[in-house]
XYZ file of C-alpha atoms in Angstrom:
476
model
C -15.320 7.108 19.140
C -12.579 6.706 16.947
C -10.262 4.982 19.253
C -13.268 2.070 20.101
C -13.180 1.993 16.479
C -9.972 1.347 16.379
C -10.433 -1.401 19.186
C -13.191 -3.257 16.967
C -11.293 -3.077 14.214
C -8.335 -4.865 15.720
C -9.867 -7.874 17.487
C -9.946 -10.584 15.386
C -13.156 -11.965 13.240
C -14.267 -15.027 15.431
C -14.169 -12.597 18.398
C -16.269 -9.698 16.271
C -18.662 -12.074 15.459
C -19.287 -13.492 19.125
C -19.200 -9.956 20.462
C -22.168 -9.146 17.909
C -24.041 -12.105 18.378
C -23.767 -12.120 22.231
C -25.029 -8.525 21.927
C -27.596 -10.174 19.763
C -28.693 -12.926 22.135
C -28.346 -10.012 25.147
C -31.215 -8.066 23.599
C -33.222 -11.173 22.800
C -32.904 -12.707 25.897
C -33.902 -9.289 27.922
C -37.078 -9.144 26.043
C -37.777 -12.465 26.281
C -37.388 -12.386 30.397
C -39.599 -8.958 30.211
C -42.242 -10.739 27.705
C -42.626 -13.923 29.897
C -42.317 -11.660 33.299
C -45.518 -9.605 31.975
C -47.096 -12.569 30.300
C -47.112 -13.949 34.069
C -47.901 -11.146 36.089
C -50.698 -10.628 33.626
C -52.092 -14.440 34.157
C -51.978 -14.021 37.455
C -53.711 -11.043 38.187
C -56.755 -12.071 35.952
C -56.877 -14.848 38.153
C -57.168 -12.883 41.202
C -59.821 -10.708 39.428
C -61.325 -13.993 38.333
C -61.903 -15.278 41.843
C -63.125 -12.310 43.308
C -65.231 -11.526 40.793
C -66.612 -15.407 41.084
C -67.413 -15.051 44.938
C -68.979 -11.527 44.086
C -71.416 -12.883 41.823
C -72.320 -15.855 44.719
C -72.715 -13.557 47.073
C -74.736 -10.883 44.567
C -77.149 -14.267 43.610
C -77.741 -14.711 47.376
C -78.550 -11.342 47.766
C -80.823 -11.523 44.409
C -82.802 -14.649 46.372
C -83.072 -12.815 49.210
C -81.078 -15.188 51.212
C -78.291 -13.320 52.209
C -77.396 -13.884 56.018
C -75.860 -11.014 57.769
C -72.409 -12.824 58.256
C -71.622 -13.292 54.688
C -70.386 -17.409 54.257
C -67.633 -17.698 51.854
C -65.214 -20.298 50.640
C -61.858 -20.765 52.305
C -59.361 -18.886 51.375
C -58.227 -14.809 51.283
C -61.863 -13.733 49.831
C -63.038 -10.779 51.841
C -66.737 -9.509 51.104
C -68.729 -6.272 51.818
C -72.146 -5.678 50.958
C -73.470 -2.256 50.668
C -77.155 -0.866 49.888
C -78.517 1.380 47.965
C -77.451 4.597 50.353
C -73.483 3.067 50.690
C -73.814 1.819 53.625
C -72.402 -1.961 54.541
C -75.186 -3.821 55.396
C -73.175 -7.289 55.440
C -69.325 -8.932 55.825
C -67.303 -11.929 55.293
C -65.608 -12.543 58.344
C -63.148 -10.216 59.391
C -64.352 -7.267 57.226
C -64.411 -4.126 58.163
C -68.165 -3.241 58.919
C -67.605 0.631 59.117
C -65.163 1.737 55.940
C -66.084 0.176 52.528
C -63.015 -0.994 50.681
C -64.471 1.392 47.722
C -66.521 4.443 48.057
C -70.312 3.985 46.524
C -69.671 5.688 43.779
C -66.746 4.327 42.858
C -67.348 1.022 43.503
C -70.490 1.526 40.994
C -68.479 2.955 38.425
C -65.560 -0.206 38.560
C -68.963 -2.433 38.792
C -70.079 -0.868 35.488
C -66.977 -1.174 33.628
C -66.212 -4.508 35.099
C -62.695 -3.297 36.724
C -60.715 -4.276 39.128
C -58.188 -2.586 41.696
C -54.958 -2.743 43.275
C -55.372 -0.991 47.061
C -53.397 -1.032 50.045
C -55.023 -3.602 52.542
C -53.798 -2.424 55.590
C -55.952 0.198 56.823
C -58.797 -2.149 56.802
C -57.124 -4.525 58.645
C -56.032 -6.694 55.037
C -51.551 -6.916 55.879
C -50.837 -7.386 52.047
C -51.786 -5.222 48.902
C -55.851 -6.360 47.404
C -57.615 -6.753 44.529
C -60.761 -5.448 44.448
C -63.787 -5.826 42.299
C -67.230 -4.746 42.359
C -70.792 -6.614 41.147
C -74.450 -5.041 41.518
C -76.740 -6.517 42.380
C -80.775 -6.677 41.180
C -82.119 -4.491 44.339
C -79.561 -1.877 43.519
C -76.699 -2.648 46.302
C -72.936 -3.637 45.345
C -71.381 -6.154 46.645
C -67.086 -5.517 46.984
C -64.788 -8.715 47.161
C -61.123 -8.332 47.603
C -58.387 -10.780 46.811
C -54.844 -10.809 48.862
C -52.362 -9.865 46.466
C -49.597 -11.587 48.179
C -49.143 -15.164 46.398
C -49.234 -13.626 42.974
C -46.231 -10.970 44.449
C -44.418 -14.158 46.014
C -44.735 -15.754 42.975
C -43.336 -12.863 40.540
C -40.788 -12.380 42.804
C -39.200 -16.120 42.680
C -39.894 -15.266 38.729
C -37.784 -12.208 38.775
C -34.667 -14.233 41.157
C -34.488 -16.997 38.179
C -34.783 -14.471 35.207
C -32.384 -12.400 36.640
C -30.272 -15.665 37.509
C -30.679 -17.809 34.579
C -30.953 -15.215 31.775
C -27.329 -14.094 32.518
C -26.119 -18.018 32.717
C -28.053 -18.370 29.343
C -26.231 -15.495 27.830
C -23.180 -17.083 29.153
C -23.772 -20.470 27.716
C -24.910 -18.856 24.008
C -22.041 -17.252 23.734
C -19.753 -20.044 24.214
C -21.789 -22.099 21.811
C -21.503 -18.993 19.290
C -17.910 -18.628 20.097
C -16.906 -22.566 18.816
C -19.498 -22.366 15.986
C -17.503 -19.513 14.442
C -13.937 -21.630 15.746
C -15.423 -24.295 13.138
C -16.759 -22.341 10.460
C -13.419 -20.590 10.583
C -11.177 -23.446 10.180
C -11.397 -23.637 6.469
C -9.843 -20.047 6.556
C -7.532 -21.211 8.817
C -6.629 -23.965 6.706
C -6.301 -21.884 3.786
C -4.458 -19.622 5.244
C -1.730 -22.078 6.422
C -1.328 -23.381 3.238
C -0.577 -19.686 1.858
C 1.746 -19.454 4.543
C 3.701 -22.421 3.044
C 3.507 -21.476 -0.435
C 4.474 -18.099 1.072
C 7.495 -20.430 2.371
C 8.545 -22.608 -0.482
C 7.834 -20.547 -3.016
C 6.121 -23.473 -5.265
C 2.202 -22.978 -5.885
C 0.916 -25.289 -4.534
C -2.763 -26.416 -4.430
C -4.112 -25.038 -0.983
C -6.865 -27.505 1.231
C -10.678 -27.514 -0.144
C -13.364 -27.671 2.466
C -15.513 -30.740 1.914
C -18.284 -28.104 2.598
C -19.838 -26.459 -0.415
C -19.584 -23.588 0.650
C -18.655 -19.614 0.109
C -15.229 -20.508 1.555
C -15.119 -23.659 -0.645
C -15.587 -21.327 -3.600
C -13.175 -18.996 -2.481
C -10.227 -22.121 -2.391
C -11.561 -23.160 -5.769
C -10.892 -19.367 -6.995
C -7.545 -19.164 -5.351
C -6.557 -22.888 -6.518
C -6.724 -21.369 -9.738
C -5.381 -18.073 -9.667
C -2.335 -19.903 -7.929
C -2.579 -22.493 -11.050
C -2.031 -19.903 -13.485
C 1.001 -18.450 -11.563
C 2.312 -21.316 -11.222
C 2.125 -21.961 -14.792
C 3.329 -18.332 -15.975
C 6.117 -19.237 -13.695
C 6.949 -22.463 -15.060
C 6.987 -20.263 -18.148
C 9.060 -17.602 -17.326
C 11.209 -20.502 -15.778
C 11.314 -22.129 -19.260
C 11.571 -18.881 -21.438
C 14.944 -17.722 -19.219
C 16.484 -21.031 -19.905
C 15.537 -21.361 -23.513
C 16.696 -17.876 -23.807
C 20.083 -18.546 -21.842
C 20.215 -21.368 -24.377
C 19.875 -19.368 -27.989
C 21.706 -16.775 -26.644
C 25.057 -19.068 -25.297
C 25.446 -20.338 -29.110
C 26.096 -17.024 -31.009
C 28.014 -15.919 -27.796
C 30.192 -18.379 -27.871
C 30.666 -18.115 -31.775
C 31.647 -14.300 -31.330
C 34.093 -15.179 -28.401
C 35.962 -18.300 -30.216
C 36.106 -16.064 -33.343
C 37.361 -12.870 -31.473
C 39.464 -15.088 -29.099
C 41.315 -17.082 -32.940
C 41.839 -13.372 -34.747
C 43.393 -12.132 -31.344
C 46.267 -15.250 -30.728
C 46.540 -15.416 -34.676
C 46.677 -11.743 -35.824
C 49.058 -11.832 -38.828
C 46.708 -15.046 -40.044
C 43.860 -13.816 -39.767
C 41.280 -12.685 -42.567
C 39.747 -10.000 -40.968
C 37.066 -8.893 -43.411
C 35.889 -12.800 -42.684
C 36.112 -12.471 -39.370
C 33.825 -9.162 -39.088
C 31.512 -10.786 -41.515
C 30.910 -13.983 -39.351
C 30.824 -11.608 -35.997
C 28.511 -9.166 -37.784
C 25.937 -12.151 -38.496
C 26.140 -13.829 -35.080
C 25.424 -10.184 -33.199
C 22.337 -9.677 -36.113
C 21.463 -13.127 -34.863
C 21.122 -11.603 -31.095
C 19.653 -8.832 -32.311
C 16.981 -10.308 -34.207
C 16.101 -12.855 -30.681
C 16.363 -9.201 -28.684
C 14.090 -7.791 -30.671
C 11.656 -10.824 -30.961
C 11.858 -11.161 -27.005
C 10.742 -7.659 -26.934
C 8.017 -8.065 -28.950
C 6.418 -11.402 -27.734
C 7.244 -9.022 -24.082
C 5.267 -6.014 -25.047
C 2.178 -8.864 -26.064
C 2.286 -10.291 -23.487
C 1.472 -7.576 -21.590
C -2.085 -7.798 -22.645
C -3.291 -4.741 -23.585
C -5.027 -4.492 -27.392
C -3.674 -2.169 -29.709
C -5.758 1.012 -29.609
C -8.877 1.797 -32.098
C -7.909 4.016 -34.719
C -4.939 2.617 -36.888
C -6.299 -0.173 -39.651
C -4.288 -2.031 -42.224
C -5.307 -3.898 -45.486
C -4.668 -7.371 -45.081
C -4.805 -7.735 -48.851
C -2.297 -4.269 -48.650
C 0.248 -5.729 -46.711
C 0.375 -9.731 -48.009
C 0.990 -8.035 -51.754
C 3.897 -6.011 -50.066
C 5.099 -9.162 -48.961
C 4.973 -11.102 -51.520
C 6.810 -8.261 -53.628
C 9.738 -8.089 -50.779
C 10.484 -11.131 -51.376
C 9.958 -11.636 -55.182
C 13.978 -13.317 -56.972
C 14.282 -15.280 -53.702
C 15.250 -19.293 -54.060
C 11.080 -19.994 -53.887
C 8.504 -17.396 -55.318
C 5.737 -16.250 -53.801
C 2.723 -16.626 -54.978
C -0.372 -14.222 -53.979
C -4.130 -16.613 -55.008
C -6.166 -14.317 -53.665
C -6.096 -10.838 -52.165
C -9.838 -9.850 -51.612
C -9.765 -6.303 -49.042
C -9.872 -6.956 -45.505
C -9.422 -3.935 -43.339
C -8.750 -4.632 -39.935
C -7.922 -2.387 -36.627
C -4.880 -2.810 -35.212
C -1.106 -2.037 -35.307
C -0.252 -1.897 -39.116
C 3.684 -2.638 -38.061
C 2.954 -5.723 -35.722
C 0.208 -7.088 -38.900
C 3.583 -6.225 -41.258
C 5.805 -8.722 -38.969
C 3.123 -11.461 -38.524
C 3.170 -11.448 -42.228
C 6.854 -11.424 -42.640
C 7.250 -14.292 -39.828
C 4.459 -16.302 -41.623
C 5.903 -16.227 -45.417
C 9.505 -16.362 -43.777
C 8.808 -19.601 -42.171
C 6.849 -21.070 -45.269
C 10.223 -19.709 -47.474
C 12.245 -22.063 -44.809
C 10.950 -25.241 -46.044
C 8.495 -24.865 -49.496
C 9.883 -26.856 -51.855
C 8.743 -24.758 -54.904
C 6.335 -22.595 -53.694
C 4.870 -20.554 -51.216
C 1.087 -19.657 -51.625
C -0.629 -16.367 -49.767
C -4.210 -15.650 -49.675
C -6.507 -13.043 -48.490
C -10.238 -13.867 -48.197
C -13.428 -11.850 -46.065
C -16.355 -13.326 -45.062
C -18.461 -13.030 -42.361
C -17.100 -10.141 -40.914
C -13.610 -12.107 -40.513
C -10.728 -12.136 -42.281
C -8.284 -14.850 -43.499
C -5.054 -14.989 -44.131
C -3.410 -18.514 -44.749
C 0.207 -19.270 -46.308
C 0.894 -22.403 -47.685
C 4.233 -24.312 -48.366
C 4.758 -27.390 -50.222
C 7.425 -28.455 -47.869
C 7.354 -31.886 -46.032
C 4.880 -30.690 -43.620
C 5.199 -31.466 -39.685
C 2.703 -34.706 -38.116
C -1.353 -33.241 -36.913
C -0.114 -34.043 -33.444
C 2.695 -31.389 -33.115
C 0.374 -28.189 -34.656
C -0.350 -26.813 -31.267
C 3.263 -27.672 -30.220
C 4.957 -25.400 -32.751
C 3.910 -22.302 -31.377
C 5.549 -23.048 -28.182
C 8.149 -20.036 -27.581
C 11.677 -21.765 -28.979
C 9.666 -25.013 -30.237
C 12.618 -27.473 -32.068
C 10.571 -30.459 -34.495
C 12.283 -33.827 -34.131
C 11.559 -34.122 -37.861
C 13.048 -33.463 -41.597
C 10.912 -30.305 -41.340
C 13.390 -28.780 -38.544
C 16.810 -30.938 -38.992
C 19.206 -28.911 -40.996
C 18.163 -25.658 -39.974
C 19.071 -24.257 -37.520
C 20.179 -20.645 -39.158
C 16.310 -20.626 -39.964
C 16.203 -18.593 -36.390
C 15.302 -19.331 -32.768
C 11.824 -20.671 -32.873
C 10.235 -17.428 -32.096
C 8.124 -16.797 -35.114
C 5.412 -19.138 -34.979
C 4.984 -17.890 -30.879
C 4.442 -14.224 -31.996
C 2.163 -14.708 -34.881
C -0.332 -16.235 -32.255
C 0.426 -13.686 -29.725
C -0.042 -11.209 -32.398
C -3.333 -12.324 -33.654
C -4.982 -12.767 -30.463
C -3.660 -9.004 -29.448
C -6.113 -8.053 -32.181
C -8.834 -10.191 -31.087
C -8.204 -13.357 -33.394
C -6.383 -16.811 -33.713
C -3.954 -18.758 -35.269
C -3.516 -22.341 -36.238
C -1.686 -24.703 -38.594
C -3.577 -27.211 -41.163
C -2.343 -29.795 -43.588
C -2.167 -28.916 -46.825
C -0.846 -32.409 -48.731
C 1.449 -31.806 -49.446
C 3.098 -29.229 -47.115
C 1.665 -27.115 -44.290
C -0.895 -24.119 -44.024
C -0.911 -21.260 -41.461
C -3.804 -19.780 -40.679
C -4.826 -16.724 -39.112
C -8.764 -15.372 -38.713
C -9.234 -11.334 -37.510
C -11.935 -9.827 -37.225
C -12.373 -7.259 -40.200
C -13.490 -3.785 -38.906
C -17.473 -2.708 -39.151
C -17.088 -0.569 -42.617
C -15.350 -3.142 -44.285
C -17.762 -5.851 -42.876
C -19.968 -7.615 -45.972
C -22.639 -5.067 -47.635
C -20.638 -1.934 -45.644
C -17.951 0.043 -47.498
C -14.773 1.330 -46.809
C -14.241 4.664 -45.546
C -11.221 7.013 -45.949
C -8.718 6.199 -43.413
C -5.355 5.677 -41.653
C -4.881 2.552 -43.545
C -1.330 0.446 -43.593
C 0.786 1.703 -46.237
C 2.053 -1.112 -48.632
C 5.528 -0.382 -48.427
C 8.133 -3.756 -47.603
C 8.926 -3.989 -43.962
C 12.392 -2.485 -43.222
């Protein structure tokens, strides 16, 4: 059992299917052929019983009207006729009849008479060569009158029935199944199709589109699905793509600065300021370590997974913190509004979108930074404002593309303001805790924006329960 299992299993799905519906049509066919062979045979036979039963009632009438000669007339044809009387005895024939043996005994004949049935005997010992059907008909003055039927034409006929049923059902079967067999050919070649045009995207290695069916169909649907799945890749590849060679790029620049620097103190020794020089190495390697670390953490979010229910943080908490770190600084900090808004998530990763938000406002404010903190239906808000020369409506979305560079006075000048990571994690942070992030004009200057949804107890009307909240403490 297991090893025809095995056989199914490995032919291929056009032949499965024309194996099943062969086996299908097989079974159909067979009880077709056995329907129509008994649907015949049946038809037949009442019309034998039919037209003996027709000349028995003649004869029966001419016996009723008394006008029954002793050689009984009937029409042409295999029609043989016995009349018997009241005691069983055969008082007339058709010709050729046996006058001494009744085709029936009395009684029986009676009985089949009664219950209008009919017979299938063996003609031969009354002289008949073929097999009979026999039926029986009283009459008024109480004899029976027998008429038999040869049985012959109705077996010829079956018999040339059976020869082309057994013939033609076979040829049909054969037929079907090639028909079947190039029906599933063409409703396969969308699959086909398909899977040709994995094979070269297998090859090249670029996602491209694979071939839609024009039919609307299931397999239509399924290229529509797999269109789009290999969209996406090919777009996260295009972004990996990107995010290696913008990486390859911030990282060659403070490479390069530690190399020239190390390569000057080395051929210059007795020259060289060396406190200088381990200053200016020491910032370029916190440089890579800050774009490490930032890789890391727009890696670990884009990983997908939420943070875990449990830890909450105080919006309000961790924006006063904030604004306190970085209190004396060549712009203050201003906090307008710091209504509570607890929210779940990582209290560390809400710390750094903070930090990365007032950091980037501190980059270009040109007297003042602005933080707020507002709850209302059940979401929280936290904007930052700067007054700085703001960047054009068209280029919001744009800057929080992973290593996004402005072409405008917001960006020239600089560059030590870090490798255009910030914006890129605050969105990846906020939507890791089921919110959003977006820039606004703020004439003059530039708003950030981020919405989160504020946890169930701290919702409007609720109250806050004792917790694990964020501690207010600066970020390290």
């Amino acid at each position: 059992m297991a090893g025809a299992g095995r056989w199914w299993y490995r032919r291929s799905l056009r032949a499965r299917l024309t194996l099943v519906s062969a086996a299908g049509l097989a079974l159909a066919l067979a009880a077709v052929a056995l329907l129509l062979h008994a649907s015949v045979q049946t038809a037949l036979v009442r019309g034998l019983d039919s037209t003996a039963r027709q000349g028995a009632r003649g004869v029966a009438a001419l016996a009723d009207a008394n006008r029954l000669p002793s050689l009984v007339p009937v029409a042409s044809g295999p029609l043989t006729v016995q009349v018997l009387n009241a005691q069983g005895r055969i008082v007339n024939v058709s010709p050729g009849a046996d006058r001494l043996v009744p085709l029936l005994p009395p009684a029986r004949a009676a009985a089949d008479a009664r219950h209008h049935r009919a017979e299938l005997l063996d003609g031969r010992p009354f002289g008949i060569p073929s097999l009979v059907r026999v039926v029986a008909v009283t009459t008024r003055r109480h004899q029976t009158v027998i008429a038999a039927v040869g049985f012959g034409p109705v077996s010829e006929s079956l018999a040339v029935l059976r020869r082309a049923l057994l013939l033609g059902t076979p040829l049909l079967l054969l037929l079907l199944s090639g028909a079947s067999w190039l029906v599933v050919g063409y409703t396969l070649r969308p699959i086909a199709a398909l899977r040709r045009g994995a094979q070269q995207v297998t090859a090249t290695g670029q996602a491209a589109a694979l071939p839609l069916p024009e039919a609307r169909d299931e397999v239509h649907s399924l290229a529509v699905t797999l269109n789009d799945m290999l969209a996406r890749l090919g777009a996260a590849q295009q972004r990996q793509r990107a995010l290696v060679s913008d990486t390859a790029h911030e990282l060659r620049s403070p490479i390069a600065s530690i190399r020239a620097q190390l390569e000057v103190a080395l051929d210059h020794p007795a020259d060289q300021d060396w406190q200088q020089t381990a200053s200016d190495v020491l910032a370029d390697t916190l440089r890579l370590a800050r774009l490490a670390e930032d890789l890391l953490v727009l890696a670990r979010l884009d990983e997908g997974s939420r943070p875990r229910p449990g830890p909450r943080a105080d919006l309000a908490a961790l924006a006063r913190a904030e604004a306190e770190r970085t209190a004396g600084g060549r712009v203050p900090v201003r906090l307008a509004a710091a209504e509570p808004a607890v929210v779940a998530g990582d209290p560390d990763g809400l710390r750094r979108l903070l930090a990365n938000l007032i950091e980037n406002a501190l980059r270009y404010a040109g007297g003042e930074v602005t933080v707020a903190v507002t709850a209302a239906d059940g979401q929280a808000r936290l904007t930052v404002t700067d007054d700085g020369p703001g960047i054009p409506p068209a280029d919001f979305e744009r800057a929080f593309a992973r290593f996004a560079r402005l072409d405008d006075a917001r960006s020239r000048g600089q560059d030590e303001g870090g490798a255009g990571l910030g914006l890129a994690i605050v969105r990846a942070t906020a939507r890791a805790h089921g919110g959003d992030a977006w820039l606004e004009a703020a004439s003059p200057g530039l708003r950030a924006v981020v919405r989160l949804p504020l946890t169930p107890e701290t919702a409007p009307g609720g109250s806050v329960p004792p917790g694990p909240l964020a501690s207010g403490s600066p970020a390290a």
